[in-house]
Amino acid sequence: MTEATPAPIAAPTASSTRDRLLDAAADLFYREGMHIGVEALCRAAGVSKRSMYQLFDSKDEVIAASLDRTAAAYRAALFPAADDAGSPRERILHVFRRLEALSVDADFHGCPFVAAAVELKVPEHPGSLAARRHKNALIAYFRHEAEAGGAQDPAELSRHLTVVFDGANSWGVVQGSGTDGLAISMATTLLDAAGMKDTAG
Amino acid sequence: MTEATPAPIAAPTASSTRDRLLDAAADLFYREGMHIGVEALCRAAGVSKRSMYQLFDSKDEVIAASLDRTAAAYRAALFPAADDAGSPRERILHVFRRLEALSVDADFHGCPFVAAAVELKVPEHPGSLAARRHKNALIAYFRHEAEAGGAQDPAELSRHLTVVFDGANSWGVVQGSGTDGLAISMATTLLDAAGMKDTAG
């Protein structure tokens, strides 16, 4: 019996290079800022500049794509599981409880999408557009749950919850000591005022 | 009669050089970001690097001092005049009305202190400490007015108003289209809930 030829170690595919680059970009941009240069980014990702420019036209495109890639993980960190059986009120409060927990982490620098928009300064930057898109996904989540829970004005409630979410994030960043329970207490007040009781399922 | 010797044009004093540098720094950091280098800063200010380093030990110190210098103008833009005769409720709502007005300006990039803290990432950075100090001055303003207006829990109200202030700022930055009335509507709701009527003077 001849020995089986070992399978060659797969060469990195374009897809895995792309993922590695975007993961490193998301991490580096969040921890250090959007001004991080292409050199530092490629070094952190272990990707050549040539490879980067084969995949993306510009650093601006890398920023936007890295925010898109961040979005899935960020939503997974904030939202309850899809098969979660909690009430709409609970599914909204889950987000604020998660924010409180994230905000005391040493690596907390606020909402990655707000941080991107604040740092990029230009509302039409591809990264700012990505930030707006993903913030709007949070608003849509709140609105969906607000409608399911019979809130008096789901559109207004979803905007107010978003202001609380972002304001609590800013509090955490500026004070450097978490969101101090403000996210939960204010969200609870808004849900009570909108008539969203825990009985709606 | 001999012609009077013309007075020599006064050489810029250390104080005016400092002011020019800090004004340029505040403007540039707010419009472009905290990562702007010393070269670009000194060029914008019309100040030599040598002069800068005679006045400040580091760029970090320039950042902190420029935020301190920004604070007076920012408070003047937000707060009513010291001799304003409005009720505490009105003196709080004044801040949110001014925020709504500032947020539709083309040069709006959110609260300069939150932006600094978000961009600097390091809670112990001299600029982050300055940001916290000036945000705490806003909280203290709210608290003072809340106490004067007989709010049920002035400490909590001042924290909640700050979360709304910062969250509305984030909304304006992310959406790129102002704070959409959210600052006023949410502040009004909080003042109503805290029992701050317009009759207290």
CSV table of C-alpha atoms in Angstrom, one decimal:
chain,number,residue,atom,x,y,z
A,1,MET,CA,0.0,0.0,0.0
A,2,THR,CA,1.5,3.3,-1.0
A,3,GLU,CA,1.4,6.2,1.4
A,4,ALA,CA,-1.3,8.7,0.5
A,5,THR,CA,0.1,11.9,-1.0
A,6,PRO,CA,-0.5,14.6,1.6
A,7,ALA,CA,-2.9,17.2,0.4
A,8,PRO,CA,-1.0,20.4,-0.5
A,9,ILE,CA,-1.6,23.2,1.9
A,10,ALA,CA,-4.1,25.4,0.1
A,11,ALA,CA,-2.6,28.7,-1.2
A,12,PRO,CA,-4.6,31.6,0.3
A,13,THR,CA,-7.5,32.3,-1.9
A,14,ALA,CA,-8.5,35.8,-3.0
A,15,SER,CA,-11.4,35.5,-0.6
A,16,SER,CA,-9.3,34.7,2.5
A,17,THR,CA,-6.8,37.5,1.7
A,18,ARG,CA,-9.8,39.8,1.5
A,19,ASP,CA,-11.2,38.6,4.8
A,20,ARG,CA,-7.8,38.9,6.5
A,21,LEU,CA,-7.3,42.4,5.2
A,22,LEU,CA,-10.8,43.5,6.2
A,23,ASP,CA,-10.6,41.9,9.7
A,24,ALA,CA,-7.3,43.6,10.3
A,25,ALA,CA,-8.7,46.9,9.0
A,26,ALA,CA,-11.8,46.8,11.2
A,27,ASP,CA,-9.7,46.1,14.2
A,28,LEU,CA,-7.0,48.7,13.5
A,29,PHE,CA,-9.4,51.4,12.5
A,30,TYR,CA,-11.5,50.9,15.6
A,31,ARG,CA,-8.6,50.7,18.0
A,32,GLU,CA,-6.4,53.5,16.5
A,33,GLY,CA,-8.5,55.5,14.1
A,34,MET,CA,-9.5,55.9,10.4
A,35,HIS,CA,-6.3,57.8,9.6
A,36,ILE,CA,-4.1,54.6,9.9
A,37,GLY,CA,-2.2,54.4,6.7
A,38,VAL,CA,-2.1,51.7,4.0
A,39,GLU,CA,1.4,50.6,5.0
A,40,ALA,CA,0.5,50.0,8.6
A,41,LEU,CA,-2.8,48.3,7.6
A,42,CYS,CA,-1.1,45.9,5.1
A,43,ARG,CA,1.6,45.1,7.7
A,44,ALA,CA,-1.0,44.3,10.3
A,45,ALA,CA,-3.0,42.1,7.9
A,46,GLY,CA,0.1,40.4,6.5
A,47,VAL,CA,-1.0,41.4,3.0
A,48,SER,CA,1.1,43.1,0.4
A,49,LYS,CA,0.0,46.5,-0.9
A,50,ARG,CA,-0.1,45.0,-4.3
A,51,SER,CA,-2.7,42.4,-3.1
A,52,MET,CA,-4.7,45.2,-1.4
A,53,TYR,CA,-4.9,47.2,-4.6
A,54,GLN,CA,-5.8,44.1,-6.6
A,55,LEU,CA,-8.9,43.8,-4.3
A,56,PHE,CA,-9.7,47.5,-3.7
A,57,ASP,CA,-9.4,50.7,-5.6
A,58,SER,CA,-8.5,52.8,-2.6
A,59,LYS,CA,-8.2,52.9,1.2
A,60,ASP,CA,-11.6,54.6,1.2
A,61,GLU,CA,-13.1,51.4,-0.3
A,62,VAL,CA,-11.2,49.3,2.3
A,63,ILE,CA,-12.8,51.4,5.1
A,64,ALA,CA,-16.3,50.9,3.7
A,65,ALA,CA,-15.8,47.2,3.2
A,66,SER,CA,-14.3,46.7,6.6
A,67,LEU,CA,-17.3,48.5,8.2
A,68,ASP,CA,-19.6,46.2,6.2
A,69,ARG,CA,-17.7,43.2,7.5
A,70,THR,CA,-17.8,44.6,11.1
A,71,ALA,CA,-21.6,44.9,10.9
A,72,ALA,CA,-22.4,41.2,11.1
A,73,ALA,CA,-20.2,40.7,14.2
A,74,TYR,CA,-21.5,43.9,15.8
A,75,ARG,CA,-25.1,42.9,15.3
A,76,ALA,CA,-24.3,39.4,16.7
A,77,ALA,CA,-22.8,41.1,19.8
A,78,LEU,CA,-25.9,43.3,20.3
A,79,PHE,CA,-28.9,41.5,19.0
A,80,PRO,CA,-30.6,38.4,20.6
A,81,ALA,CA,-30.5,35.2,18.6
A,82,ALA,CA,-33.0,35.0,15.7
A,83,ASP,CA,-34.8,32.2,17.6
A,84,ASP,CA,-34.9,34.1,20.8
A,85,ALA,CA,-38.4,33.9,22.3
A,86,GLY,CA,-38.3,37.1,24.3
A,87,SER,CA,-40.9,39.8,24.0
A,88,PRO,CA,-40.2,42.8,21.7
A,89,ARG,CA,-39.6,44.8,24.8
A,90,GLU,CA,-37.0,42.3,26.0
A,91,ARG,CA,-35.5,42.1,22.5
A,92,ILE,CA,-35.0,45.9,22.6
A,93,LEU,CA,-33.6,45.9,26.2
A,94,HIS,CA,-31.2,43.1,25.2
A,95,VAL,CA,-29.4,45.6,22.9
A,96,PHE,CA,-28.9,48.1,25.8
A,97,ARG,CA,-27.8,45.4,28.2
A,98,ARG,CA,-25.2,44.3,25.7
A,99,LEU,CA,-24.1,47.8,25.2
A,100,GLU,CA,-23.6,48.3,29.0
A,101,ALA,CA,-21.5,45.1,29.0
A,102,LEU,CA,-19.4,46.1,26.0
A,103,SER,CA,-18.8,49.6,27.4
A,104,VAL,CA,-16.7,48.4,30.3
A,105,ASP,CA,-14.4,46.4,28.1
A,106,ALA,CA,-10.8,47.9,27.9
A,107,ASP,CA,-11.2,47.8,24.1
A,108,PHE,CA,-14.4,49.8,24.1
A,109,HIS,CA,-14.2,52.9,21.9
A,110,GLY,CA,-17.9,53.5,21.3
A,111,CYS,CA,-20.1,52.5,18.4
A,112,PRO,CA,-17.8,51.6,15.4
A,113,PHE,CA,-20.1,53.3,12.9
A,114,VAL,CA,-20.4,56.6,14.8
A,115,ALA,CA,-16.7,56.6,15.4
A,116,ALA,CA,-16.1,56.1,11.7
A,117,ALA,CA,-18.5,58.9,10.7
A,118,VAL,CA,-17.0,61.3,13.4
A,119,GLU,CA,-13.5,60.6,12.2
A,120,LEU,CA,-14.1,60.7,8.5
A,121,LYS,CA,-15.9,64.1,8.7
A,122,VAL,CA,-17.2,63.8,5.2
A,123,PRO,CA,-20.9,62.7,5.0
A,124,GLU,CA,-20.4,61.4,1.4
A,125,HIS,CA,-17.2,59.3,2.1
A,126,PRO,CA,-17.9,55.6,1.3
A,127,GLY,CA,-17.1,54.9,5.0
A,128,SER,CA,-19.6,57.5,6.2
A,129,LEU,CA,-22.2,56.0,3.8
A,130,ALA,CA,-21.5,52.5,5.3
A,131,ALA,CA,-21.8,53.9,8.8
A,132,ARG,CA,-25.2,55.5,8.0
A,133,ARG,CA,-26.4,52.2,6.4
A,134,HIS,CA,-25.5,50.2,9.5
A,135,LYS,CA,-26.9,52.7,11.9
A,136,ASN,CA,-30.1,52.7,9.9
A,137,ALA,CA,-30.1,48.9,10.4
A,138,LEU,CA,-30.2,49.4,14.1
A,139,ILE,CA,-33.0,51.9,13.8
A,140,ALA,CA,-34.9,49.4,11.6
A,141,TYR,CA,-34.4,46.7,14.3
A,142,PHE,CA,-35.8,49.0,17.0
A,143,ARG,CA,-38.7,49.9,14.7
A,144,HIS,CA,-39.5,46.3,13.9
A,145,GLU,CA,-39.6,45.4,17.6
A,146,ALA,CA,-41.5,48.5,18.5
A,147,GLU,CA,-44.2,47.7,15.9
A,148,ALA,CA,-44.4,44.1,17.1
A,149,GLY,CA,-44.7,45.3,20.7
A,150,GLY,CA,-47.5,47.7,19.9
A,151,ALA,CA,-45.6,50.9,20.7
A,152,GLN,CA,-47.6,54.1,20.3
A,153,ASP,CA,-45.3,55.6,17.7
A,154,PRO,CA,-42.8,53.0,16.5
A,155,ALA,CA,-41.0,55.4,14.2
A,156,GLU,CA,-40.4,58.0,16.8
A,157,LEU,CA,-39.5,55.4,19.5
A,158,SER,CA,-36.9,53.8,17.2
A,159,ARG,CA,-35.3,57.2,16.6
A,160,HIS,CA,-35.3,58.0,20.4
A,161,LEU,CA,-33.8,54.6,21.3
A,162,THR,CA,-31.1,55.3,18.7
A,163,VAL,CA,-30.3,58.7,20.3
A,164,VAL,CA,-30.0,57.0,23.7
A,165,PHE,CA,-27.9,54.2,22.3
A,166,ASP,CA,-25.4,56.7,20.7
A,167,GLY,CA,-25.5,59.1,23.6
A,168,ALA,CA,-24.7,56.3,26.0
A,169,ASN,CA,-21.9,55.2,23.8
A,170,SER,CA,-20.5,58.8,23.9
A,171,TRP,CA,-20.8,58.8,27.7
A,172,GLY,CA,-18.8,55.6,27.8
A,173,VAL,CA,-16.1,57.0,25.6
A,174,VAL,CA,-15.8,60.4,27.3
A,175,GLN,CA,-16.0,59.2,30.9
A,176,GLY,CA,-13.8,56.2,30.1
A,177,SER,CA,-15.8,54.2,32.6
A,178,GLY,CA,-18.7,52.5,30.8
A,179,THR,CA,-22.2,53.7,30.2
A,180,ASP,CA,-23.0,53.8,34.0
A,181,GLY,CA,-26.4,52.1,33.6
A,182,LEU,CA,-27.7,55.1,31.6
A,183,ALA,CA,-28.4,53.0,28.5
A,184,ILE,CA,-30.8,50.6,30.4
A,185,SER,CA,-32.5,53.2,32.5
A,186,MET,CA,-33.2,55.6,29.7
A,187,ALA,CA,-34.3,52.8,27.3
A,188,THR,CA,-36.6,51.4,30.0
A,189,THR,CA,-38.2,54.9,30.5
A,190,LEU,CA,-38.8,55.2,26.7
A,191,LEU,CA,-40.4,51.8,26.4
A,192,ASP,CA,-42.6,52.5,29.4
A,193,ALA,CA,-43.7,55.8,28.0
A,194,ALA,CA,-44.4,54.2,24.6
A,195,GLY,CA,-46.7,51.7,26.3
A,196,MET,CA,-44.6,48.7,25.5
A,197,LYS,CA,-45.4,46.2,28.2
A,198,ASP,CA,-43.6,42.9,28.7
A,199,THR,CA,-46.7,40.9,27.9
A,200,ALA,CA,-46.7,41.4,24.1
A,201,GLY,CA,-45.0,38.5,22.5
B,1,MET,CA,9.3,120.4,13.2
B,2,THR,CA,10.8,117.1,12.8
B,3,GLU,CA,8.7,114.2,11.5
B,4,ALA,CA,7.5,111.9,14.3
B,5,THR,CA,9.2,108.6,14.2
B,6,PRO,CA,6.6,106.1,13.3
B,7,ALA,CA,5.9,103.6,16.0
B,8,PRO,CA,7.4,100.2,15.2
B,9,ILE,CA,4.8,97.6,14.3
B,10,ALA,CA,4.5,95.5,17.4
B,11,ALA,CA,6.2,92.1,17.2
B,12,PRO,CA,3.7,89.4,17.9
B,13,THR,CA,3.7,88.6,21.6
B,14,ALA,CA,4.0,85.1,22.9
B,15,SER,CA,0.4,85.4,23.9
B,16,SER,CA,-0.8,86.2,20.4
B,17,THR,CA,1.3,83.5,18.9
B,18,ARG,CA,-0.2,81.1,21.4
B,19,ASP,CA,-3.8,82.2,20.6
B,20,ARG,CA,-3.2,82.0,16.9
B,21,LEU,CA,-1.8,78.5,17.2
B,22,LEU,CA,-4.6,77.3,19.4
B,23,ASP,CA,-7.3,78.8,17.3
B,24,ALA,CA,-5.9,77.2,14.2
B,25,ALA,CA,-5.5,73.9,16.1
B,26,ALA,CA,-9.1,73.9,17.3
B,27,ASP,CA,-10.4,74.7,13.8
B,28,LEU,CA,-8.2,72.1,12.1
B,29,PHE,CA,-8.6,69.3,14.6
B,30,TYR,CA,-12.4,69.8,14.5
B,31,ARG,CA,-12.6,70.0,10.7
B,32,GLU,CA,-10.1,67.3,9.8
B,33,GLY,CA,-9.3,65.3,12.9
B,34,MET,CA,-6.9,64.9,15.8
B,35,HIS,CA,-4.4,63.1,13.6
B,36,ILE,CA,-3.4,66.3,11.8
B,37,GLY,CA,0.4,66.6,12.0
B,38,VAL,CA,2.5,69.3,13.6
B,39,GLU,CA,3.7,70.5,10.1
B,40,ALA,CA,0.2,71.1,8.8
B,41,LEU,CA,-0.9,72.7,12.1
B,42,CYS,CA,2.0,75.2,12.2
B,43,ARG,CA,1.5,76.0,8.5
B,44,ALA,CA,-2.2,76.7,9.0
B,45,ALA,CA,-1.4,78.8,12.1
B,46,GLY,CA,1.4,80.7,10.4
B,47,VAL,CA,3.6,79.7,13.4
B,48,SER,CA,7.1,78.1,13.2
B,49,LYS,CA,7.6,74.6,14.7
B,50,ARG,CA,10.3,76.2,16.9
B,51,SER,CA,7.7,78.7,18.3
B,52,MET,CA,5.2,75.9,18.9
B,53,TYR,CA,7.8,73.9,20.9
B,54,GLN,CA,8.7,77.0,22.8
B,55,LEU,CA,5.1,77.2,24.0
B,56,PHE,CA,4.2,73.5,24.3
B,57,ASP,CA,6.1,70.3,25.1
B,58,SER,CA,4.2,68.2,22.6
B,59,LYS,CA,1.3,68.0,20.1
B,60,ASP,CA,-0.7,66.3,22.9
B,61,GLU,CA,-0.4,69.5,25.0
B,62,VAL,CA,-1.5,71.6,22.0
B,63,ILE,CA,-4.6,69.3,21.6
B,64,ALA,CA,-5.5,69.8,25.3
B,65,ALA,CA,-4.9,73.5,25.3
B,66,SER,CA,-6.9,74.0,22.0
B,67,LEU,CA,-9.9,72.1,23.5
B,68,ASP,CA,-9.6,74.4,26.6
B,69,ARG,CA,-9.6,77.4,24.3
B,70,THR,CA,-12.6,76.0,22.3
B,71,ALA,CA,-14.6,75.5,25.4
B,72,ALA,CA,-15.4,79.2,26.0
B,73,ALA,CA,-16.6,79.8,22.5
B,74,TYR,CA,-18.6,76.6,22.5
B,75,ARG,CA,-20.3,77.5,25.7
B,76,ALA,CA,-21.1,80.9,24.4
B,77,ALA,CA,-22.7,79.3,21.3
B,78,LEU,CA,-24.8,76.9,23.5
B,79,PHE,CA,-25.6,78.7,26.7
B,80,PRO,CA,-27.9,81.7,27.2
B,81,ALA,CA,-26.3,85.0,28.3
B,82,ALA,CA,-25.4,85.2,32.0
B,83,ASP,CA,-28.1,87.9,32.5
B,84,ASP,CA,-30.7,85.9,30.6
B,85,ALA,CA,-33.9,86.0,32.6
B,86,GLY,CA,-35.4,82.7,31.3
B,87,SER,CA,-36.6,80.0,33.6
B,88,PRO,CA,-34.3,77.1,34.3
B,89,ARG,CA,-36.4,75.0,31.9
B,90,GLU,CA,-35.9,77.6,29.2
B,91,ARG,CA,-32.2,77.8,30.0
B,92,ILE,CA,-31.9,74.1,29.5
B,93,LEU,CA,-34.0,74.0,26.3
B,94,HIS,CA,-31.9,76.9,25.0
B,95,VAL,CA,-28.9,74.5,24.7
B,96,PHE,CA,-30.9,72.0,22.7
B,97,ARG,CA,-32.3,74.7,20.4
B,98,ARG,CA,-28.8,75.9,19.8
B,99,LEU,CA,-27.6,72.4,19.1
B,100,GLU,CA,-30.4,71.9,16.5
B,101,ALA,CA,-29.3,75.1,14.8
B,102,LEU,CA,-25.6,74.3,14.9
B,103,SER,CA,-26.3,70.7,13.5
B,104,VAL,CA,-27.5,71.9,10.1
B,105,ASP,CA,-24.4,74.0,9.5
B,106,ALA,CA,-22.1,72.6,6.8
B,107,ASP,CA,-19.2,72.8,9.2
B,108,PHE,CA,-21.0,70.6,11.9
B,109,HIS,CA,-19.0,67.6,13.0
B,110,GLY,CA,-20.7,66.9,16.3
B,111,CYS,CA,-19.6,67.9,19.8
B,112,PRO,CA,-15.9,68.9,19.6
B,113,PHE,CA,-15.2,67.2,23.0
B,114,VAL,CA,-16.8,63.9,22.1
B,115,ALA,CA,-15.1,64.0,18.7
B,116,ALA,CA,-11.8,64.5,20.4
B,117,ALA,CA,-12.3,61.6,22.9
B,118,VAL,CA,-13.6,59.3,20.1
B,119,GLU,CA,-10.6,60.1,17.9
B,120,LEU,CA,-7.9,60.0,20.6
B,121,LYS,CA,-9.0,56.5,21.9
B,122,VAL,CA,-6.9,56.8,25.0
B,123,PRO,CA,-8.9,57.9,28.1
B,124,GLU,CA,-5.7,59.2,29.8
B,125,HIS,CA,-4.6,61.4,26.8
B,126,PRO,CA,-4.4,65.1,27.9
B,127,GLY,CA,-6.9,65.8,25.2
B,128,SER,CA,-9.3,63.1,26.5
B,129,LEU,CA,-9.0,64.6,30.0
B,130,ALA,CA,-9.8,68.0,28.6
B,131,ALA,CA,-12.8,66.6,26.7
B,132,ARG,CA,-14.1,65.0,29.9
B,133,ARG,CA,-13.6,68.2,31.9
B,134,HIS,CA,-15.6,70.2,29.4
B,135,LYS,CA,-18.3,67.6,29.1
B,136,ASN,CA,-18.6,67.6,32.8
B,137,ALA,CA,-19.1,71.4,32.7
B,138,LEU,CA,-22.1,70.8,30.5
B,139,ILE,CA,-23.4,68.2,33.0
B,140,ALA,CA,-22.9,70.7,35.8
B,141,TYR,CA,-24.8,73.4,33.9
B,142,PHE,CA,-27.7,71.1,33.4
B,143,ARG,CA,-27.6,70.1,37.0
B,144,HIS,CA,-27.5,73.6,38.3
B,145,GLU,CA,-30.5,74.5,36.2
B,146,ALA,CA,-32.3,71.3,37.2
B,147,GLU,CA,-31.8,72.1,40.9
B,148,ALA,CA,-33.0,75.7,40.3
B,149,GLY,CA,-36.0,74.4,38.5
B,150,GLY,CA,-37.0,72.0,41.2
B,151,ALA,CA,-36.4,68.8,39.1
B,152,GLN,CA,-37.2,65.6,41.0
B,153,ASP,CA,-33.7,64.1,40.6
B,154,PRO,CA,-31.3,66.9,39.3
B,155,ALA,CA,-28.3,64.6,39.2
B,156,GLU,CA,-30.1,61.9,37.1
B,157,LEU,CA,-31.8,64.5,34.9
B,158,SER,CA,-28.4,66.2,34.1
B,159,ARG,CA,-26.9,62.8,33.1
B,160,HIS,CA,-29.9,62.0,30.9
B,161,LEU,CA,-29.9,65.4,29.2
B,162,THR,CA,-26.2,64.9,28.4
B,163,VAL,CA,-26.9,61.5,26.9
B,164,VAL,CA,-29.6,63.1,24.7
B,165,PHE,CA,-27.2,66.0,23.8
B,166,ASP,CA,-24.5,63.6,22.7
B,167,GLY,CA,-26.9,61.1,21.1
B,168,ALA,CA,-28.4,63.9,19.0
B,169,ASN,CA,-25.0,65.0,18.0
B,170,SER,CA,-24.2,61.5,16.8
B,171,TRP,CA,-27.4,61.4,14.9
B,172,GLY,CA,-26.5,64.7,13.2
B,173,VAL,CA,-23.0,63.4,12.3
B,174,VAL,CA,-24.1,60.0,11.0
B,175,GLN,CA,-27.2,61.1,9.1
B,176,GLY,CA,-25.4,64.2,7.8
B,177,SER,CA,-28.6,66.2,8.0
B,178,GLY,CA,-28.9,67.8,11.4
B,179,THR,CA,-30.5,66.5,14.6
B,180,ASP,CA,-34.0,66.4,13.0
B,181,GLY,CA,-35.7,67.9,16.1
B,182,LEU,CA,-34.7,65.0,18.2
B,183,ALA,CA,-32.7,67.1,20.7
B,184,ILE,CA,-35.6,69.4,21.5
B,185,SER,CA,-38.3,66.7,21.6
B,186,MET,CA,-36.4,64.3,23.8
B,187,ALA,CA,-35.1,67.1,26.2
B,188,THR,CA,-38.7,68.4,26.5
B,189,THR,CA,-39.9,64.9,27.4
B,190,LEU,CA,-37.2,64.6,30.1
B,191,LEU,CA,-38.0,68.0,31.6
B,192,ASP,CA,-41.7,67.2,31.6
B,193,ALA,CA,-41.1,63.8,33.3
B,194,ALA,CA,-38.8,65.5,35.9
B,195,GLY,CA,-41.6,67.9,36.8
B,196,MET,CA,-39.7,71.0,35.6
B,197,LYS,CA,-42.5,73.4,34.6
B,198,ASP,CA,-42.0,76.7,33.0
B,199,THR,CA,-43.2,78.7,36.0
B,200,ALA,CA,-40.1,78.2,38.1
B,201,GLY,CA,-37.8,81.2,37.7
